[in-house]
Short mmCIF file of C-alpha atoms in Angstrom, two decimals:
data_model
loop_
_atom_site.label_atom_id
_atom_site.label_comp_id
_atom_site.label_asym_id
_atom_site.label_seq_id
_atom_site.Cartn_x
_atom_site.Cartn_y
_atom_site.Cartn_z
CA MET A 1 0.93 17.77 24.64
CA VAL A 2 0.14 14.35 25.17
CA GLU A 3 0.86 12.60 28.47
CA LEU A 4 1.68 8.83 28.67
CA THR A 5 3.39 6.34 31.14
CA ILE A 6 6.79 4.49 30.18
CA ASP A 7 8.21 2.14 31.58
CA GLY A 8 6.16 3.79 34.86
CA ILE A 9 7.51 7.25 34.18
CA LYS A 10 5.31 9.31 33.47
CA THR A 11 6.14 12.04 30.54
CA ARG A 12 4.49 14.74 28.47
CA VAL A 13 5.39 14.93 24.16
CA SER A 14 4.00 16.67 22.16
CA GLU A 15 1.44 15.60 19.95
CA GLY A 16 2.78 13.58 16.54
CA THR A 17 6.19 11.95 18.03
CA THR A 18 6.78 8.71 18.12
CA VAL A 19 6.47 6.60 21.11
CA LEU A 20 10.49 5.52 20.15
CA GLU A 21 11.39 9.50 19.76
CA ALA A 22 9.38 9.91 23.06
CA ALA A 23 11.50 7.25 24.86
CA SER A 24 14.81 8.34 23.40
CA GLU A 25 14.18 11.68 24.57
CA MET A 26 13.76 9.98 28.23
CA GLY A 27 17.02 8.06 27.66
CA ILE A 28 15.53 4.45 27.17
CA THR A 29 17.04 2.87 24.49
CA ILE A 30 14.93 0.64 22.41
CA PRO A 31 17.29 -1.50 19.78
CA THR A 32 16.34 -0.08 16.13
CA LEU A 33 17.30 -1.48 12.88
CA CYS A 34 15.43 -0.12 9.76
CA TYR A 35 15.17 3.00 11.97
CA TYR A 36 17.81 5.72 10.96
CA HIS A 37 17.29 9.65 11.84
CA GLY A 38 16.45 11.36 8.89
CA LEU A 39 14.47 8.82 7.25
CA SER A 40 11.20 8.23 7.23
CA CYS A 41 9.76 5.69 9.77
CA TYR A 42 9.26 2.57 7.68
CA GLY A 43 8.43 -0.04 10.32
CA GLU A 44 9.72 -2.79 8.67
CA CYS A 45 12.26 -4.64 10.43
CA ARG A 46 10.09 -4.95 14.03
CA VAL A 47 13.28 -4.64 16.01
CA CYS A 48 11.90 -2.40 17.93
CA LEU A 49 9.00 -3.76 19.28
CA VAL A 50 7.33 -2.31 22.41
CA GLU A 51 4.57 -3.56 24.59
CA VAL A 52 1.17 -1.57 24.96
CA VAL A 53 -0.54 -2.17 27.67
CA LYS A 54 -4.72 -2.05 27.09
CA GLY A 55 -6.46 -2.87 30.90
CA ASP A 56 -5.69 -6.17 30.82
CA ARG A 57 -4.17 -6.87 27.26
CA SER A 58 -1.33 -6.06 26.00
CA SER A 59 -0.10 -5.72 22.22
CA LEU A 60 3.09 -5.37 20.49
CA GLU A 61 3.94 -2.28 17.98
CA ALA A 62 6.75 -1.59 16.50
CA SER A 63 7.76 1.66 18.48
CA CYS A 64 9.22 3.85 15.66
CA THR A 65 5.51 3.74 14.00
CA LEU A 66 3.66 3.94 16.65
CA PRO A 67 2.37 7.91 17.47
CA VAL A 68 1.89 8.54 21.22
CA GLU A 69 -1.66 8.59 22.67
CA GLN A 70 -3.23 10.39 25.66
CA GLY A 71 -2.75 7.52 28.85
CA GLN A 72 -0.87 5.24 26.87
CA VAL A 73 1.12 2.54 28.96
CA ILE A 74 4.47 1.48 27.11
CA LEU A 75 6.55 -1.20 28.40
CA THR A 76 10.11 -1.10 26.25
CA ASP A 77 11.89 -4.03 28.21
CA SER A 78 9.11 -6.53 29.58
CA GLU A 79 9.58 -9.85 29.08
CA LYS A 80 6.96 -10.02 26.24
CA ALA A 81 8.77 -7.30 24.16
CA ARG A 82 12.40 -8.84 24.92
CA LYS A 83 11.34 -12.48 23.97
CA ALA A 84 9.24 -11.09 20.34
CA ARG A 85 12.48 -9.33 19.90
CA LYS A 86 14.76 -11.99 20.28
CA VAL A 87 12.58 -14.40 17.65
CA ILE A 88 13.09 -11.04 15.03
CA VAL A 89 16.70 -10.32 15.77
CA GLU A 90 17.49 -14.52 15.32
CA LEU A 91 15.15 -14.56 12.14
CA LEU A 92 16.79 -11.25 10.69
CA LEU A 93 20.51 -13.21 11.63
CA ALA A 94 19.31 -16.15 10.12
CA SER A 95 18.97 -14.78 6.67
CA CYS A 96 21.99 -12.50 7.21
CA PRO A 97 24.66 -13.96 9.54
CA ASN A 98 27.21 -11.68 8.11
CA SER A 99 25.94 -8.47 9.71
CA LYS A 100 28.23 -6.85 12.47
CA THR A 101 25.12 -4.74 13.23
CA LEU A 102 22.69 -7.57 14.05
CA GLN A 103 25.56 -9.81 15.64
CA ASP A 104 26.32 -7.08 17.94
CA MET A 105 22.64 -6.67 18.54
CA ALA A 106 22.45 -10.67 18.83
CA ALA A 107 24.81 -10.21 21.88
CA ASN A 108 23.31 -7.09 23.39
CA MET A 109 20.13 -9.28 23.72
CA GLY A 110 21.72 -12.43 25.25
CA ILE A 111 20.79 -14.73 22.34
CA ASN A 112 22.81 -18.01 22.37
CA LYS A 113 21.59 -20.02 19.28
CA ILE A 114 19.55 -19.15 16.02
CA ARG A 115 16.82 -21.82 16.50
CA PHE A 116 16.10 -21.29 12.42
CA LYS A 117 17.78 -22.75 9.53
CA ILE A 118 20.16 -20.04 8.38
CA LYS A 119 19.92 -19.43 4.58
CA ASP A 120 22.15 -16.31 3.93
CA ARG A 121 20.50 -14.24 1.80
CA GLY A 122 22.80 -10.80 1.75
CA CYS A 123 20.17 -8.74 2.61
CA ILE A 124 17.01 -7.74 5.47
CA LEU A 125 14.87 -6.04 3.02
CA CYS A 126 15.37 -3.40 5.74
CA GLY A 127 14.80 -0.30 3.03
CA ARG A 128 17.28 1.79 4.45
CA CYS A 129 19.25 2.29 0.75
CA VAL A 130 15.78 2.73 -0.67
CA ARG A 131 14.48 5.45 1.70
CA TYR A 132 18.42 6.96 1.55
CA CYS A 133 18.42 6.96 -1.97
CA LYS A 134 14.87 8.43 -2.12
CA GLU A 135 14.89 10.85 0.79
CA GLN A 136 18.32 11.95 1.27
CA MET A 137 19.73 12.01 -2.09
CA LYS A 138 16.14 12.65 -3.82
CA SER A 139 17.20 10.39 -6.63
CA GLY A 140 15.53 6.96 -6.34
CA GLY A 141 17.43 4.58 -8.15
CA ILE A 142 16.87 1.77 -6.09
CA GLY A 143 14.04 0.51 -4.88
CA PHE A 144 11.97 -3.07 -4.37
CA VAL A 145 11.14 -5.30 -7.00
CA GLY A 146 9.66 -8.51 -6.80
CA ARG A 147 7.65 -9.49 -3.90
CA GLY A 148 6.85 -12.63 -0.86
CA THR A 149 10.18 -14.45 -1.32
CA SER A 150 11.18 -12.90 -4.27
CA ARG A 151 11.58 -9.17 -3.24
CA ARG A 152 14.72 -7.92 -3.16
CA VAL A 153 16.23 -4.54 -3.62
CA ALA A 154 17.44 -3.85 -6.99
CA THR A 155 17.91 -0.82 -9.86
CA ALA A 156 15.55 -0.55 -12.46
CA PHE A 157 16.58 -3.46 -15.27
CA ASP A 158 19.36 -4.37 -13.38
CA VAL A 159 21.15 -1.55 -14.91
CA THR A 160 22.55 1.60 -13.70
CA PRO A 161 19.97 4.19 -13.66
CA GLU A 162 20.51 8.06 -15.11
CA GLU A 163 19.60 9.13 -11.29
CA CYS A 164 22.41 7.12 -9.73
CA ARG A 165 25.22 9.70 -8.94
CA ASN A 166 27.33 7.20 -7.44
CA CYS A 167 27.54 8.35 -4.22
CA GLY A 168 27.52 4.96 -2.07
CA GLY A 169 25.12 5.53 0.13
CA CYS A 170 23.32 3.05 -0.17
CA GLU A 171 26.45 0.72 0.90
CA TRP A 172 27.12 3.08 3.64
CA ILE A 173 23.76 2.91 5.40
CA CYS A 174 23.30 -0.44 4.84
CA PRO A 175 23.57 -2.77 8.08
CA VAL A 176 24.66 -5.36 6.21
CA CYS A 177 27.13 -4.28 3.46
CA GLU A 178 28.87 -1.85 5.20
CA LYS A 179 29.41 -3.22 8.42
CA ALA A 180 30.08 -6.91 7.39
CA CYS A 181 31.08 -9.51 10.57
CA MET A 182 34.51 -10.81 10.00
CA ALA A 183 34.34 -13.08 12.14
CA GLU A 184 36.18 -16.67 11.12
CA SER A 185 33.64 -19.35 12.22
CA LEU A 186 29.88 -19.09 13.56
CA ILE A 187 28.66 -21.44 16.42
CA ASP A 188 25.08 -21.64 15.99
CA GLY A 189 25.19 -18.72 13.64
CA LEU A 190 26.58 -16.28 16.37
CA CYS A 191 29.96 -14.68 16.47
CA GLY A 192 29.22 -13.51 20.05
CA GLY A 193 29.57 -9.75 18.87
CA CYS A 194 32.62 -8.10 19.01
CA GLN A 195 32.19 -6.26 22.44
CA ASN A 196 33.11 -9.95 23.43
CA LEU A 197 36.89 -8.80 22.33
CA ALA A 198 36.73 -6.18 24.87
CA PRO A 199 35.88 -6.89 29.02
CA VAL A 200 32.16 -6.53 29.60
CA GLU A 201 31.62 -3.74 31.94
CA THR A 202 28.38 -4.35 33.11
CA CYS A 203 28.98 -7.90 34.41
CA LEU A 204 29.67 -7.05 38.23
CA VAL A 205 31.12 -9.98 39.29
CA CYS A 206 32.80 -12.09 35.78
CA THR A 207 33.39 -15.51 36.70
CA GLY A 208 35.29 -16.04 33.39
CA CYS A 209 33.04 -17.87 32.01
CA SER A 210 34.47 -19.02 28.04
CA GLU A 211 30.69 -19.04 26.65
CA SER A 212 30.15 -14.93 27.61
CA VAL A 213 27.41 -14.08 25.02
CA GLY A 214 27.69 -9.84 26.40
CA PRO A 215 26.51 -7.93 28.77
CA GLN A 216 22.80 -9.65 28.85
CA GLY A 217 24.22 -13.61 28.66
CA HIS A 218 26.34 -13.04 31.45
CA ARG A 219 25.02 -14.30 34.86
CA VAL A 220 25.47 -11.65 37.19
CA TYR A 221 26.43 -13.34 40.88
CA LYS A 222 25.80 -11.47 43.37
CA MET B 1 8.99 3.46 -31.02
CA VAL B 2 7.13 7.57 -31.32
CA ASN B 3 3.69 5.83 -32.32
CA ASP B 4 4.41 3.38 -29.18
CA TYR B 5 5.60 6.37 -26.94
CA GLU B 6 2.07 8.08 -27.80
CA LYS B 7 0.21 4.96 -27.52
CA VAL B 8 1.84 5.21 -23.82
CA LYS B 9 1.01 8.75 -23.79
CA ALA B 10 -2.72 8.48 -24.43
CA ILE B 11 -3.05 5.89 -21.74
CA VAL B 12 -1.29 8.18 -19.01
CA ASP B 13 -3.48 11.32 -20.40
CA ARG B 14 -7.06 9.07 -19.64
CA TYR B 15 -5.67 8.97 -16.33
CA GLY B 16 -5.10 12.62 -15.69
CA GLY B 17 -1.45 11.79 -15.27
CA LYS B 18 -2.11 10.94 -11.55
CA HIS B 19 0.33 8.64 -9.77
CA ALA B 20 -2.35 6.68 -7.74
CA SER B 21 -3.36 5.88 -11.14
CA VAL B 22 -0.15 3.92 -11.86
CA ILE B 23 -1.59 0.36 -11.68
CA ALA B 24 -4.54 0.93 -14.41
CA ILE B 25 -2.63 2.36 -16.66
CA LEU B 26 0.36 -0.55 -16.30
CA GLN B 27 -3.28 -2.57 -16.92
CA ASP B 28 -4.29 -0.85 -19.83
CA VAL B 29 -0.38 -1.18 -21.33
CA GLN B 30 -0.86 -4.28 -20.44
CA SER B 31 -3.76 -5.10 -22.43
CA GLU B 32 -2.11 -3.61 -25.28
CA TYR B 33 1.25 -5.08 -25.69
CA HIS B 34 -0.13 -8.57 -23.87
CA TYR B 35 2.92 -7.57 -21.81
CA LEU B 36 4.66 -5.06 -20.00
CA PRO B 37 8.00 -3.68 -22.41
CA GLU B 38 10.57 -2.06 -20.77
CA HIS B 39 10.47 1.04 -23.21
CA ALA B 40 6.79 1.36 -22.26
CA LEU B 41 7.90 1.61 -18.81
CA ARG B 42 10.05 3.98 -18.94
CA ALA B 43 7.68 6.14 -20.78
CA VAL B 44 4.85 5.73 -18.06
CA ALA B 45 7.70 6.75 -15.88
CA GLY B 46 9.20 9.22 -17.81
CA GLN B 47 5.21 10.79 -18.04
CA LEU B 48 4.38 10.29 -14.27
CA ARG B 49 7.64 11.77 -13.79
CA LEU B 50 8.10 9.25 -11.25
CA PRO B 51 11.33 7.11 -10.61
CA LEU B 52 11.57 3.98 -13.12
CA ILE B 53 12.34 1.74 -10.47
CA GLN B 54 9.22 2.48 -8.71
CA VAL B 55 6.88 1.91 -11.37
CA CYS B 56 8.63 -1.60 -12.09
CA GLY B 57 8.07 -1.98 -8.39
CA VAL B 58 4.34 -2.20 -8.94
CA ALA B 59 4.82 -3.97 -12.08
CA THR B 60 6.96 -7.23 -10.59
CA PHE B 61 4.80 -7.05 -7.46
CA PHE B 62 1.83 -8.05 -8.99
CA LYS B 63 1.04 -11.22 -10.71
CA ALA B 64 -1.04 -10.04 -13.25
CA PHE B 65 1.68 -8.01 -14.59
CA SER B 66 4.55 -9.54 -16.79
CA LEU B 67 7.72 -7.83 -18.08
CA LYS B 68 8.07 -11.22 -20.00
CA PRO B 69 6.46 -11.03 -23.60
CA ARG B 70 3.02 -13.59 -23.43
CA GLY B 71 0.76 -15.44 -25.93
CA GLU B 72 -2.42 -14.30 -27.08
CA HIS B 73 -4.31 -16.05 -24.58
CA THR B 74 -3.61 -16.97 -21.36
CA VAL B 75 -4.33 -20.11 -19.65
CA THR B 76 -4.58 -20.23 -16.15
CA VAL B 77 -5.48 -23.78 -14.31
CA CYS B 78 -6.63 -23.76 -10.98
CA LEU B 79 -4.49 -25.96 -8.60
CA GLY B 80 -6.07 -25.12 -5.61
CA THR B 81 -7.46 -27.80 -2.80
CA ALA B 82 -10.95 -28.59 -4.10
CA CYS B 83 -9.39 -28.34 -7.72
CA HIS B 84 -6.76 -30.60 -7.18
CA VAL B 85 -8.79 -33.04 -5.00
CA ARG B 86 -11.14 -32.77 -8.20
CA GLY B 87 -7.89 -33.58 -10.73
CA ALA B 88 -6.97 -30.49 -11.47
CA PRO B 89 -3.11 -32.30 -12.01
CA ALA B 90 -4.56 -34.72 -14.87
CA VAL B 91 -6.10 -31.60 -16.40
CA LEU B 92 -2.61 -29.43 -16.02
CA ASP B 93 -0.81 -32.03 -17.40
CA GLU B 94 -3.25 -32.41 -20.62
CA ALA B 95 -2.81 -28.76 -20.99
CA LYS B 96 1.11 -28.88 -20.69
CA ARG B 97 0.92 -31.85 -23.31
CA GLN B 98 -1.52 -30.14 -25.80
CA LEU B 99 0.48 -26.73 -25.57
CA GLY B 100 4.03 -28.37 -25.50
CA ILE B 101 5.06 -26.11 -22.92
CA GLU B 102 5.37 -25.88 -18.71
CA PRO B 103 3.53 -23.54 -16.70
CA GLY B 104 4.80 -20.29 -17.17
CA ASN B 105 6.03 -20.28 -20.46
CA THR B 106 4.64 -19.41 -23.67
CA THR B 107 4.23 -21.11 -27.23
CA ASP B 108 6.65 -20.42 -29.64
CA ASP B 109 3.75 -19.08 -31.85
CA MET B 110 2.68 -16.64 -29.34
CA ARG B 111 -0.62 -17.99 -29.57
CA PHE B 112 -0.60 -19.47 -25.71
CA THR B 113 0.93 -18.72 -22.23
CA LEU B 114 0.20 -21.14 -19.87
CA GLU B 115 -0.16 -20.76 -16.15
CA THR B 116 -1.18 -21.90 -12.59
CA VAL B 117 -3.22 -20.16 -10.01
CA ASN B 118 -3.20 -21.44 -5.67
CA CYS B 119 -7.21 -20.83 -5.97
CA LEU B 120 -9.26 -18.76 -7.95
CA GLY B 121 -12.26 -18.66 -4.92
CA ALA B 122 -14.85 -20.33 -7.52
CA CYS B 123 -14.36 -23.94 -5.97
CA ALA B 124 -17.57 -25.34 -6.70
CA LEU B 125 -16.56 -24.98 -10.23
CA GLY B 126 -13.93 -26.86 -10.14
CA PRO B 127 -11.17 -28.32 -11.83
CA ILE B 128 -11.29 -24.94 -13.35
CA VAL B 129 -9.20 -23.32 -16.43
CA VAL B 130 -9.64 -19.42 -17.02
CA VAL B 131 -8.73 -18.90 -20.40
CA ASP B 132 -8.03 -14.56 -20.92
CA ASP B 133 -11.28 -13.60 -18.94
CA GLU B 134 -13.53 -16.94 -19.76
CA TYR B 135 -14.37 -19.56 -16.92
CA GLN B 136 -14.56 -22.60 -17.85
CA GLY B 137 -15.63 -25.17 -15.11
CA GLN B 138 -15.88 -29.02 -14.45
CA MET B 139 -13.10 -29.48 -16.62
CA GLY B 140 -10.93 -32.35 -17.25
CA PRO B 141 -8.52 -33.65 -19.28
CA ARG B 142 -10.70 -34.73 -22.40
CA LYS B 143 -12.12 -31.08 -22.40
CA VAL B 144 -8.67 -29.32 -22.73
CA LYS B 145 -8.41 -30.00 -26.17
CA LYS B 146 -11.68 -28.58 -27.52
CA VAL B 147 -11.23 -25.76 -25.31
CA LEU B 148 -7.80 -24.87 -26.40
CA ASN B 149 -9.20 -25.16 -30.25
CA LYS B 150 -11.90 -22.24 -29.63
CA TYR B 151 -9.28 -19.94 -28.58
CA LYS B 152 -6.53 -21.01 -31.32
CA LYS B 153 -8.72 -19.25 -33.65
CA THR B 154 -9.80 -15.80 -32.03
CA PRO B 155 -7.89 -13.23 -30.80
CA ARG B 156 -7.70 -11.87 -28.06
CA ASP B 157 -9.97 -9.09 -26.68
CA ARG B 158 -8.61 -5.74 -25.71
CA ARG B 159 -9.51 -3.83 -22.77
CA HIS B 160 -10.24 -0.86 -24.68
CA ALA B 161 -10.37 -1.46 -28.14
CA GLU B 162 -10.60 2.54 -29.25
CA ILE B 163 -6.85 3.36 -27.99
CA VAL B 164 -5.88 3.07 -30.78
CA VAL B 165 -2.88 5.55 -32.64
CA SER B 166 -2.83 5.66 -36.35
CA SER B 167 0.85 5.85 -37.67
#
């Protein structure tokens, strides 16, 4: 058993678990994107960054691939971690503005502007589909080809591979293909997230501002 | 094609059919064909019992591998900062003029492939041109023709000359 502190709460978990799993056992939610229960941890998207405090210093680590250590001090919701996550989600949205998952995430994090040039690539290279095909379907029909800016998910020689069983799992698990954002127009690359259609519950005294961007985007007057 | 399959099999067997040696295998296949033909990649994947896409992923990741047929000799012009200030663009222009192709392409007679690179780490020798594995330092536009002529006649050295499966 390993003892560590997450957000000031001491906990004991068995060795080999990741910080993300330890936090979710305690009921602390860390936003994730490329992480998917049942698939291997990949650490590609960096949305699940947490702050790891070591003495006077702290570093940002992807919690889905970070194994727990004795005496570790983790901050999941610190200013530094939130800021870093915001930038990452903005970057991901800039390359994929039509993803409902990302738009909702942006709304939850209180992002109100994409500061980067929007260039729709239709894929965020999270690798969910690749891992699903390989690990759950035991097929390995799709994978990454190329590198750097020309990296993409593809089949070998762009033909349907023999291994493919047309299960459709790659589309089902994709945070962009399956959950496309249907907003007609984006303002600063954002649609505001679908939960904005419903009243925001966490806002105690809603002033009815028209520019609400989700629960954390609201200014709560007390 | 059967002969080709055996060629690939001989290369794979040299490395004991280990998954970890896929890069080394592809290097040998490339030196055999000058590029990675589709059937060879399929043969490698089949021999190693790996999904084809995994082999393709490795083949497309490294710049050293090419899925397009390449010429007998590869001419690589360094365009790094040090070479650039010493006149590499003029060398490249001369190489383009001499070969009649743009970087990344191969001459019609399949003799030369022209490529550029951003730095070779041999800045003291700049401007530098690499033909096959030979470094030609202190290049100038006037020397390009001489160097190319030298290679026009000679065939490329094979990485492992002994891998020849008789028909």
